[in-house]
Amino acid sequence: MSQPKTKKETEDLLELYRQMLLIRRFEEASAKAYSMGKIGGFCHLYIGQEAVGVGAISALEEKDYIVSTYRDHGHALARGLDPKALMAELYGKKTGIVHGNGGSMHFFDKAKNFMGGHGIVGGHISLAAGMAYASKYRNDGAVTLCFFGEGAANIGSFHEGMNLAAIWKLPLVMICENNHYAMGTPEYRALSVKDVSVRAIAYDIARDHIEGDEVRKVREHVKVAVERARRGEGPTLMEISTYRFRGHSMSDPAKYRTKEELEKYKQGDPLIRAEKDLLNSGWAQEELTKLDETILKHVEDSVDFAEKSEEPPLGWLYKHVYAENV
Ligand SMILES: Cc1ncc(C[n+]2csc(CCOP(=O)(O)OP(=O)(O)O)c2C)c(N)n1
């Protein structure tokens, strides 16, 4: 994409950069807290993939729905969920976004139409089709955006969801974030195609494929798919190529890839890319440093909030399982 030129364009990129930096700093703090044993369960970081979530979600309206995977921190922050409530959720505290019941993989916020955080690989894709069906049935004009990895594109629910979305022309945008590894399995060992979006052809729906290194480019492409869905012209399957800089989860040392490979992808870090574009379009380094300091403080406040928040009482796990007072 061309360099941002007007004041509006550069301010817009600064806002997208702010969101990506918030995700990066939030996750660095999560990793630290996890290593100190303060966070239990699984924790899958999104570091390296930020331009995909931020770019895609910035193409949405408030009424639209988002369905995510267990790698959901970045999507939730990009949607504007409260970092304090998210950090407290990682800590399993009562003040967490789902009251400490879900943890890292199950962020959820109905007020923001953020419909999870799902731990079953691919299972959420047919749920997303169901949400898009609800929008069509209610005629509420909303679009559902569903994120998943290339590993999930080999799961039955992906194909079922895509078929239903196709025959009912559902307002669904399916974004495959291809980070080239499903846990330790490289894509060439598990995926029959080089580009997941070609699977759209089998279902006679629209498709797109882009590199996910540039946040504004991601938004531009996702917007086309979102507008198509909103016009009632059906779903789109997109592959956005990306890379995770950390292991699959916090417990993965990622020995299945070389340091050289990692370094090569780090050259295309979407944050560095956006920073360069901002500097070239007139922002001063000091302004970006100040922004980083503000974000770091914000993240520290979230950690502090999580640390000081109350633990859920014993028996809390049984709450919210069945409806009460019916
Ligand atoms: C149905 C199911 N099978 C296996 C797992 C274990 N598992 C968790 S993540 C993962 C890899 C998924 O890779 P991909 O879809 O490419 O997404 P990524 O983690 O790379 O974002 C697997 C196999 C699971 N959670 N659910």
Tab-separated table of C-alpha atoms and ligand atoms in Angstrom:
chain	number	residue	atom	x	y	z
A	1	MET	CA	0.000	0.000	0.000
A	2	SER	CA	1.140	3.547	-0.587
A	3	GLN	CA	2.494	5.646	2.254
A	4	PRO	CA	-0.206	7.463	4.290
A	5	LYS	CA	-0.196	11.082	3.166
A	6	THR	CA	-2.999	13.208	4.585
A	7	LYS	CA	-3.364	14.043	8.288
A	8	LYS	CA	-6.419	11.778	8.420
A	9	GLU	CA	-4.494	8.859	6.924
A	10	THR	CA	-1.508	9.219	9.251
A	11	GLU	CA	-3.741	9.571	12.334
A	12	ASP	CA	-5.621	6.492	11.214
A	13	LEU	CA	-2.396	4.486	10.935
A	14	LEU	CA	-1.289	5.764	14.342
A	15	GLU	CA	-4.501	4.411	15.883
A	16	LEU	CA	-4.011	1.000	14.231
A	17	TYR	CA	-0.383	1.013	15.408
A	18	ARG	CA	-1.552	1.864	18.957
A	19	GLN	CA	-3.837	-1.165	18.934
A	20	MET	CA	-1.089	-3.473	17.650
A	21	LEU	CA	1.364	-2.155	20.233
A	22	LEU	CA	-1.185	-2.649	23.006
A	23	ILE	CA	-1.549	-6.291	21.957
A	24	ARG	CA	2.244	-6.754	21.836
A	25	ARG	CA	2.836	-5.199	25.249
A	26	PHE	CA	-0.170	-6.939	26.821
A	27	GLU	CA	1.075	-10.308	25.628
A	28	GLU	CA	4.674	-9.660	26.694
A	29	ALA	CA	3.315	-8.931	30.165
A	30	SER	CA	1.141	-12.073	30.020
A	31	ALA	CA	4.162	-14.179	29.062
A	32	LYS	CA	6.104	-12.768	32.021
A	33	ALA	CA	3.250	-13.432	34.446
A	34	TYR	CA	2.800	-16.932	33.007
A	35	SER	CA	6.500	-17.721	33.494
A	36	MET	CA	6.166	-16.604	37.105
A	37	GLY	CA	3.364	-19.117	37.617
A	38	LYS	CA	0.666	-16.495	38.060
A	39	ILE	CA	-1.422	-17.681	35.112
A	40	GLY	CA	-2.674	-21.247	34.905
A	41	GLY	CA	-3.863	-23.357	31.983
A	42	PHE	CA	-2.944	-22.799	28.351
A	43	CYS	CA	-1.793	-19.492	26.956
A	44	HIS	CA	-1.396	-19.007	23.192
A	45	LEU	CA	0.263	-15.766	22.158
A	46	TYR	CA	-0.606	-13.756	19.049
A	47	ILE	CA	2.740	-11.922	18.831
A	48	GLY	CA	3.672	-11.470	15.153
A	49	GLN	CA	0.094	-11.769	13.878
A	50	GLU	CA	-1.205	-8.408	15.170
A	51	ALA	CA	-1.780	-6.755	11.779
A	52	VAL	CA	-4.317	-9.437	10.868
A	53	GLY	CA	-6.606	-9.026	13.876
A	54	VAL	CA	-6.307	-5.255	14.070
A	55	GLY	CA	-6.716	-4.694	10.327
A	56	ALA	CA	-9.650	-7.090	10.012
A	57	ILE	CA	-11.561	-5.922	13.065
A	58	SER	CA	-11.126	-2.279	12.108
A	59	ALA	CA	-13.183	-3.071	8.992
A	60	LEU	CA	-16.229	-3.916	11.137
A	61	GLU	CA	-19.130	-1.971	12.579
A	62	GLU	CA	-20.220	-2.189	16.222
A	63	LYS	CA	-23.176	-4.423	15.392
A	64	ASP	CA	-20.950	-7.039	13.730
A	65	TYR	CA	-19.899	-10.274	15.460
A	66	ILE	CA	-16.452	-11.749	16.006
A	67	VAL	CA	-15.724	-15.403	16.648
A	68	SER	CA	-12.186	-16.351	17.597
A	69	THR	CA	-10.016	-19.304	18.594
A	70	TYR	CA	-7.987	-20.058	21.724
A	71	ARG	CA	-5.433	-17.532	20.322
A	72	ASP	CA	-7.862	-14.780	21.165
A	73	HIS	CA	-6.035	-12.047	23.140
A	74	GLY	CA	-5.252	-9.946	20.066
A	75	HIS	CA	-8.756	-10.171	18.619
A	76	ALA	CA	-10.318	-9.228	21.960
A	77	LEU	CA	-8.046	-6.209	22.445
A	78	ALA	CA	-8.589	-5.084	18.855
A	79	ARG	CA	-12.331	-5.207	19.509
A	80	GLY	CA	-11.820	-2.890	22.479
A	81	LEU	CA	-12.401	-5.322	25.346
A	82	ASP	CA	-11.066	-3.921	28.614
A	83	PRO	CA	-7.392	-4.944	29.113
A	84	LYS	CA	-7.890	-4.979	32.901
A	85	ALA	CA	-10.743	-7.483	32.684
A	86	LEU	CA	-8.740	-9.554	30.180
A	87	MET	CA	-5.612	-9.660	32.353
A	88	ALA	CA	-7.752	-10.532	35.382
A	89	GLU	CA	-9.266	-13.365	33.330
A	90	LEU	CA	-5.785	-14.725	32.612
A	91	TYR	CA	-5.162	-14.647	36.345
A	92	GLY	CA	-8.455	-16.516	36.932
A	93	LYS	CA	-9.844	-13.699	39.056
A	94	LYS	CA	-13.463	-12.831	39.769
A	95	THR	CA	-13.054	-9.475	37.992
A	96	GLY	CA	-12.086	-11.244	34.752
A	97	ILE	CA	-14.080	-10.792	31.560
A	98	VAL	CA	-15.869	-14.110	32.221
A	99	HIS	CA	-15.390	-13.976	35.991
A	100	GLY	CA	-12.311	-16.194	35.972
A	101	ASN	CA	-14.217	-19.166	34.560
A	102	GLY	CA	-12.684	-19.216	31.084
A	103	GLY	CA	-9.046	-18.160	31.178
A	104	SER	CA	-6.902	-17.326	28.161
A	105	MET	CA	-8.807	-19.403	25.597
A	106	HIS	CA	-12.317	-18.259	26.448
A	107	PHE	CA	-12.557	-14.498	26.375
A	108	PHE	CA	-16.160	-13.462	25.692
A	109	ASP	CA	-18.007	-10.146	25.817
A	110	LYS	CA	-21.596	-10.019	24.646
A	111	ALA	CA	-21.700	-6.217	24.957
A	112	LYS	CA	-19.014	-5.995	22.256
A	113	ASN	CA	-20.396	-8.885	20.202
A	114	PHE	CA	-17.181	-10.769	20.911
A	115	MET	CA	-18.484	-14.335	20.852
A	116	GLY	CA	-15.400	-16.185	22.151
A	117	GLY	CA	-12.589	-17.600	22.479
A	118	HIS	CA	-13.076	-21.315	21.490
A	119	GLY	CA	-10.783	-24.201	22.408
A	120	ILE	CA	-11.947	-26.834	19.926
A	121	VAL	CA	-9.963	-26.436	16.730
A	122	GLY	CA	-12.381	-25.577	13.905
A	123	GLY	CA	-15.504	-26.251	15.991
A	124	HIS	CA	-16.306	-22.556	16.162
A	125	ILE	CA	-16.546	-22.167	12.377
A	126	SER	CA	-19.972	-23.778	12.173
A	127	LEU	CA	-20.994	-21.775	15.262
A	128	ALA	CA	-19.995	-18.650	13.337
A	129	ALA	CA	-22.177	-19.816	10.436
A	130	GLY	CA	-25.007	-20.129	12.967
A	131	MET	CA	-24.466	-16.568	14.146
A	132	ALA	CA	-24.468	-15.321	10.574
A	133	TYR	CA	-27.666	-17.301	10.008
A	134	ALA	CA	-29.237	-15.570	13.026
A	135	SER	CA	-28.350	-12.181	11.529
A	136	LYS	CA	-29.904	-13.123	8.207
A	137	TYR	CA	-33.039	-14.480	9.940
A	138	ARG	CA	-33.413	-11.367	12.080
A	139	ASN	CA	-32.391	-9.092	9.223
A	140	ASP	CA	-30.173	-7.100	11.607
A	141	GLY	CA	-27.609	-6.161	8.943
A	142	ALA	CA	-24.705	-7.583	10.959
A	143	VAL	CA	-21.761	-9.508	9.530
A	144	THR	CA	-19.893	-12.262	11.406
A	145	LEU	CA	-16.111	-12.416	11.174
A	146	CYS	CA	-14.574	-15.759	12.073
A	147	PHE	CA	-10.836	-16.296	12.646
A	148	PHE	CA	-9.094	-19.679	12.533
A	149	GLY	CA	-5.729	-21.226	11.680
A	150	GLU	CA	-4.757	-23.302	8.646
A	151	GLY	CA	-4.903	-26.437	10.833
A	152	ALA	CA	-8.606	-25.784	11.388
A	153	ALA	CA	-9.178	-25.750	7.625
A	154	ASN	CA	-8.785	-29.551	7.693
A	155	ILE	CA	-11.578	-30.024	10.221
A	156	GLY	CA	-15.082	-31.164	9.237
A	157	SER	CA	-16.796	-28.235	10.909
A	158	PHE	CA	-14.928	-25.843	8.590
A	159	HIS	CA	-16.385	-27.580	5.533
A	160	GLU	CA	-19.880	-27.867	7.020
A	161	GLY	CA	-19.854	-24.214	8.010
A	162	MET	CA	-18.650	-23.135	4.588
A	163	ASN	CA	-21.238	-25.229	2.777
A	164	LEU	CA	-24.112	-23.861	4.876
A	165	ALA	CA	-22.803	-20.308	4.498
A	166	ALA	CA	-22.683	-20.837	0.735
A	167	ILE	CA	-26.124	-22.347	0.211
A	168	TRP	CA	-27.834	-19.820	2.511
A	169	LYS	CA	-25.652	-16.881	1.334
A	170	LEU	CA	-24.822	-16.018	4.914
A	171	PRO	CA	-23.134	-12.741	5.933
A	172	LEU	CA	-19.959	-14.511	7.033
A	173	VAL	CA	-16.299	-13.644	6.476
A	174	MET	CA	-13.958	-16.526	7.268
A	175	ILE	CA	-10.371	-15.512	7.870
A	176	CYS	CA	-7.745	-18.214	7.887
A	177	GLU	CA	-4.673	-16.836	9.648
A	178	ASN	CA	-2.096	-19.078	8.047
A	179	ASN	CA	0.915	-18.976	10.392
A	180	HIS	CA	2.304	-22.109	8.686
A	181	TYR	CA	2.306	-24.400	11.742
A	182	ALA	CA	-0.506	-26.199	13.526
A	183	MET	CA	1.257	-26.777	16.840
A	184	GLY	CA	4.470	-28.428	15.542
A	185	THR	CA	3.022	-29.621	12.216
A	186	PRO	CA	4.138	-27.592	9.201
A	187	GLU	CA	1.375	-26.879	6.724
A	188	TYR	CA	2.878	-28.985	3.908
A	189	ARG	CA	2.439	-32.134	6.032
A	190	ALA	CA	-1.247	-31.617	6.715
A	191	LEU	CA	-2.808	-29.320	4.148
A	192	SER	CA	-3.636	-30.525	0.619
A	193	VAL	CA	-3.476	-27.010	-0.832
A	194	LYS	CA	-0.875	-24.253	-0.746
A	195	ASP	CA	-3.479	-21.551	-0.229
A	196	VAL	CA	-6.517	-22.289	1.970
A	197	SER	CA	-8.635	-19.745	0.093
A	198	VAL	CA	-8.739	-21.995	-3.009
A	199	ARG	CA	-11.110	-24.212	-1.031
A	200	ALA	CA	-13.708	-21.485	-1.614
A	201	ILE	CA	-13.921	-22.646	-5.231
A	202	ALA	CA	-15.360	-25.997	-4.114
A	203	TYR	CA	-18.193	-24.161	-2.361
A	204	ASP	CA	-18.690	-21.548	-5.079
A	205	ILE	CA	-18.040	-18.594	-2.783
A	206	ALA	CA	-15.767	-15.564	-2.984
A	207	ARG	CA	-12.126	-15.804	-1.975
A	208	ASP	CA	-9.082	-13.659	-1.323
A	209	HIS	CA	-5.473	-14.193	-0.308
A	210	ILE	CA	-3.065	-11.601	1.062
A	211	GLU	CA	0.067	-11.247	3.146
A	212	GLY	CA	-0.747	-10.097	6.665
A	213	ASP	CA	2.243	-7.854	7.201
A	214	GLU	CA	0.554	-4.520	6.625
A	215	VAL	CA	-2.370	-3.507	8.778
A	216	ARG	CA	-4.049	-1.061	6.373
A	217	LYS	CA	-3.840	-3.546	3.515
A	218	VAL	CA	-5.555	-6.163	5.688
A	219	ARG	CA	-8.374	-3.739	6.489
A	220	GLU	CA	-8.837	-2.774	2.844
A	221	HIS	CA	-9.213	-6.400	1.757
A	222	VAL	CA	-11.408	-7.467	4.675
A	223	LYS	CA	-13.646	-4.464	4.052
A	224	VAL	CA	-14.400	-5.692	0.537
A	225	ALA	CA	-15.522	-9.046	1.962
A	226	VAL	CA	-17.519	-7.444	4.788
A	227	GLU	CA	-19.339	-5.120	2.388
A	228	ARG	CA	-20.117	-8.024	0.065
A	229	ALA	CA	-21.588	-9.957	2.998
A	230	ARG	CA	-23.590	-6.922	4.147
A	231	ARG	CA	-25.079	-6.483	0.677
A	232	GLY	CA	-26.447	-10.018	0.946
A	233	GLU	CA	-24.015	-11.427	-1.614
A	234	GLY	CA	-22.770	-14.207	0.629
A	235	PRO	CA	-19.652	-15.373	2.418
A	236	THR	CA	-15.954	-15.002	1.642
A	237	LEU	CA	-13.070	-17.263	2.523
A	238	MET	CA	-9.796	-15.384	2.970
A	239	GLU	CA	-6.340	-16.636	3.714
A	240	ILE	CA	-4.092	-14.083	5.362
A	241	SER	CA	-0.540	-15.272	5.517
A	242	THR	CA	1.247	-14.480	8.779
A	243	TYR	CA	3.709	-15.900	11.336
A	244	ARG	CA	3.736	-16.359	15.090
A	245	PHE	CA	6.984	-15.260	16.679
A	246	ARG	CA	6.481	-17.353	19.831
A	247	GLY	CA	5.777	-21.052	20.277
A	248	HIS	CA	2.317	-22.517	19.729
A	249	SER	CA	1.606	-21.940	23.413
A	250	MET	CA	3.691	-20.887	26.376
A	251	SER	CA	4.844	-24.466	26.895
A	252	ASP	CA	6.196	-24.884	23.356
A	253	PRO	CA	9.927	-24.167	22.757
A	254	ALA	CA	9.225	-24.323	18.964
A	255	LYS	CA	12.158	-26.585	18.121
A	256	TYR	CA	10.525	-27.655	14.855
A	257	ARG	CA	11.664	-24.484	13.080
A	258	THR	CA	15.061	-22.872	12.600
A	259	LYS	CA	16.318	-19.635	14.132
A	260	GLU	CA	17.037	-18.418	10.598
A	261	GLU	CA	13.420	-18.930	9.596
A	262	LEU	CA	12.195	-17.040	12.652
A	263	GLU	CA	14.637	-14.187	12.021
A	264	LYS	CA	13.528	-13.966	8.384
A	265	TYR	CA	9.895	-13.512	9.415
A	266	LYS	CA	10.825	-11.043	12.141
A	267	GLN	CA	12.174	-8.774	9.386
A	268	GLY	CA	8.538	-8.447	8.310
A	269	ASP	CA	7.256	-7.635	11.814
A	270	PRO	CA	3.985	-5.731	11.213
A	271	LEU	CA	4.764	-3.325	14.038
A	272	ILE	CA	8.134	-2.363	12.595
A	273	ARG	CA	6.464	-1.946	9.224
A	274	ALA	CA	3.815	0.402	10.660
A	275	GLU	CA	6.427	2.287	12.691
A	276	LYS	CA	8.507	2.910	9.564
A	277	ASP	CA	5.436	4.148	7.690
A	278	LEU	CA	4.591	6.497	10.566
A	279	LEU	CA	8.116	7.913	10.724
A	280	ASN	CA	8.185	8.365	6.941
A	281	SER	CA	4.877	10.193	7.068
A	282	GLY	CA	6.034	12.784	9.578
A	283	TRP	CA	5.567	11.392	13.095
A	284	ALA	CA	8.570	11.964	15.341
A	285	GLN	CA	10.330	9.068	17.083
A	286	GLU	CA	9.723	10.827	20.432
A	287	GLU	CA	5.960	10.743	19.817
A	288	LEU	CA	6.065	6.997	19.182
A	289	THR	CA	8.246	6.428	22.259
A	290	LYS	CA	5.755	8.398	24.339
A	291	LEU	CA	2.898	6.310	22.973
A	292	ASP	CA	4.778	3.151	23.929
A	293	GLU	CA	5.304	4.468	27.464
A	294	THR	CA	1.601	5.262	27.808
A	295	ILE	CA	0.684	1.766	26.629
A	296	LEU	CA	3.218	0.135	28.952
A	297	LYS	CA	1.692	2.047	31.862
A	298	HIS	CA	-1.780	0.935	30.790
A	299	VAL	CA	-0.611	-2.689	30.706
A	300	GLU	CA	1.132	-2.362	34.087
A	301	ASP	CA	-2.154	-1.034	35.508
A	302	SER	CA	-3.909	-4.121	34.091
A	303	VAL	CA	-1.387	-6.432	35.754
A	304	ASP	CA	-1.747	-4.531	39.013
A	305	PHE	CA	-5.541	-4.791	38.775
A	306	ALA	CA	-5.314	-8.540	38.134
A	307	GLU	CA	-2.850	-9.077	40.980
A	308	LYS	CA	-5.022	-7.202	43.464
A	309	SER	CA	-8.355	-8.630	42.331
A	310	GLU	CA	-10.230	-11.106	44.459
A	311	GLU	CA	-9.962	-14.859	43.853
A	312	PRO	CA	-13.341	-16.460	43.036
A	313	PRO	CA	-14.816	-18.276	46.021
A	314	LEU	CA	-14.825	-22.068	46.268
A	315	GLY	CA	-17.768	-23.458	44.347
A	316	TRP	CA	-17.587	-20.635	41.747
A	317	LEU	CA	-17.072	-23.211	38.984
A	318	TYR	CA	-20.618	-24.443	39.499
A	319	LYS	CA	-22.081	-20.994	39.024
A	320	HIS	CA	-23.288	-19.980	35.542
A	321	VAL	CA	-23.581	-23.649	34.534
A	322	TYR	CA	-27.369	-23.882	34.869
A	323	ALA	CA	-29.842	-20.993	34.808
A	324	GLU	CA	-30.927	-19.987	38.280
A	325	ASN	CA	-34.378	-18.843	39.456
A	326	VAL	CA	-36.245	-20.088	36.397
B	1	LIG	C1	-10.542	-30.755	17.776
B	1	LIG	C2	-9.200	-30.445	18.376
B	1	LIG	N1	-8.138	-31.207	18.029
B	1	LIG	C3	-6.919	-30.940	18.546
B	1	LIG	C4	-6.746	-29.897	19.432
B	1	LIG	C5	-5.357	-29.580	19.961
B	1	LIG	N2	-4.837	-28.387	19.261
B	1	LIG	C6	-4.918	-27.184	19.839
B	1	LIG	S1	-4.351	-25.982	18.834
B	1	LIG	C7	-3.961	-27.063	17.626
B	1	LIG	C8	-3.326	-26.586	16.331
B	1	LIG	C9	-4.230	-25.760	15.504
B	1	LIG	O1	-3.511	-25.081	14.525
B	1	LIG	P1	-4.116	-23.960	13.614
B	1	LIG	O2	-5.545	-24.243	13.338
B	1	LIG	O3	-3.230	-23.802	12.436
B	1	LIG	O4	-4.085	-22.629	14.507
B	1	LIG	P2	-2.884	-21.897	15.248
B	1	LIG	O5	-2.754	-22.562	16.591
B	1	LIG	O6	-1.677	-22.028	14.405
B	1	LIG	O7	-3.319	-20.487	15.422
B	1	LIG	C10	-4.289	-28.355	17.998
B	1	LIG	C11	-4.074	-29.548	17.172
B	1	LIG	C12	-7.887	-29.134	19.787
B	1	LIG	N3	-7.812	-28.109	20.623
B	1	LIG	N4	-9.082	-29.400	19.228
